[in-house]
Each structure stands twice: as structure tokens, then as C-alpha cells.
XYZ file of C-alpha atoms in Angstrom:
118
model
C 54.082 85.555 11.357
C 50.722 87.106 10.732
C 49.342 89.450 13.362
C 46.704 92.127 13.342
C 47.887 95.262 11.582
C 48.140 97.368 14.754
C 50.210 94.758 16.600
C 53.351 95.371 14.525
C 53.493 99.054 15.416
C 52.789 98.333 19.079
C 55.599 95.756 19.177
C 58.101 98.067 17.489
C 57.242 101.136 19.534
C 56.862 99.217 22.777
C 60.284 97.650 22.429
C 61.871 100.985 21.501
C 60.285 102.778 24.471
C 61.445 100.112 26.931
C 64.989 100.238 25.540
C 65.101 104.047 25.838
C 63.816 103.844 29.435
C 66.553 101.314 30.268
C 69.212 103.526 28.696
C 68.043 106.619 30.583
C 67.910 104.647 33.823
C 71.442 103.224 33.443
C 72.902 106.626 32.544
C 71.114 108.316 35.462
C 72.363 105.637 37.879
C 75.892 106.148 36.537
C 75.615 109.889 37.140
C 73.957 109.557 40.549
C 76.125 106.797 42.050
C 79.298 107.382 40.015
C 80.126 103.702 39.563
C 83.243 102.937 37.557
C 83.471 102.923 33.781
C 84.038 99.159 33.538
C 80.641 98.453 35.085
C 79.047 101.110 32.896
C 80.643 99.498 29.831
C 79.217 96.086 30.711
C 75.755 97.553 31.232
C 75.972 99.431 27.919
C 77.065 96.200 26.215
C 73.972 94.573 27.718
C 71.728 97.316 26.350
C 73.250 97.235 22.870
C 73.215 93.449 22.541
C 69.678 93.240 23.949
C 68.519 95.908 21.505
C 70.069 93.966 18.619
C 68.457 90.744 19.867
C 65.091 92.463 19.987
C 65.590 93.875 16.509
C 66.428 90.440 15.089
C 63.378 88.945 16.816
C 61.098 91.679 15.491
C 62.647 91.137 12.074
C 61.883 87.407 12.321
C 58.203 88.032 12.934
C 58.102 90.416 9.962
C 57.359 93.670 11.718
C 59.483 95.531 9.151
C 57.695 94.311 5.968
C 60.816 92.782 4.450
C 60.301 90.777 1.279
C 62.795 87.942 1.121
C 62.681 85.010 -1.309
C 63.628 82.552 1.444
C 61.497 84.033 4.192
C 61.260 81.040 6.536
C 65.009 80.385 6.411
C 65.700 84.065 7.013
C 63.269 84.074 9.951
C 64.922 80.979 11.441
C 68.360 82.557 11.154
C 67.045 85.786 12.739
C 65.520 83.858 15.648
C 68.787 81.954 16.172
C 70.833 85.164 16.096
C 68.352 86.782 18.454
C 68.831 83.954 20.946
C 72.613 84.209 20.773
C 72.514 87.990 21.233
C 70.016 87.680 24.079
C 72.186 85.157 25.941
C 75.229 87.406 25.434
C 73.237 90.371 26.764
C 72.288 88.410 29.899
C 75.957 87.527 30.416
C 76.918 91.216 30.098
C 74.209 92.287 32.534
C 75.112 89.653 35.137
C 78.836 90.310 34.812
C 78.281 94.063 35.085
C 76.095 93.658 38.155
C 78.571 91.293 39.804
C 81.383 93.797 39.130
C 79.227 96.589 40.539
C 78.473 94.621 43.698
C 82.086 93.535 44.172
C 83.222 97.160 43.796
C 80.579 98.317 46.277
C 81.523 95.645 48.802
C 85.177 96.671 48.516
C 84.311 100.359 48.965
C 82.182 99.684 52.037
C 84.815 97.413 53.561
C 87.506 100.048 53.238
C 85.319 102.667 54.890
C 84.521 100.357 57.816
C 88.193 99.531 58.362
C 89.093 103.224 58.442
C 86.431 103.958 61.042
C 87.469 101.091 63.314
C 91.175 101.979 63.194
C 90.628 105.571 64.334
């Protein structure tokens, strides 16, 4: 895909900055709220798979100046892989959040039962 020359750098750097912000935010939430490692693993799997999906999408729109003899076929395969990785990343995020919320509900319920029994 042809874009203005400055757009490729903005896309690459913009995506990288957003991914780093997400990583810092997830790690800081893990440290602050001390949620369990299973939830943290699912959220890290989301970040990694989403980063790979973004990379494959950026690769498909030729932001990395790759010369390939079958460019359109390579771009189509990259877009397809990006979609698969993106859908997997959404699954990881939703599963991680549901595990986080189910753990929090269980923690709060136990604390309420202890208070009412004393």
C-alpha cells in the first residue's frame, strides 16, 4: 500500500508506543493490585499476540520496505495471519479479564462472610 513517506514511521512508532504503554500499565496493575499469575499470564499473552498481529498488519502494508517477488500474496497472507492473531489476542484479553473478575468476586465474598460470622 502506498502512503506518504512520513506515514510509515508514524504507524510504526505509534504502534510501538501504544504497546509499550499497555505493557507498563499491565505490569503496574499487577504490582499494585497483586492479582494472580494466571491472570497476568493471560494478559501478557494478549499483549504478545496483539503485538504480533500489529506487526503482521504493518508488514502487509509495507512499512518495513520488504522486497518480495510475490508481494500481493505475501500481503494477503500477512493480513490473514494478523486477523487470526488479533482474534486470539481478544480471546486472551477477555479470558484474563473474566478470570480477574471471578477471582475478585471470590475474594470479596470471602471477606464479607468472615465479617458477618463474627
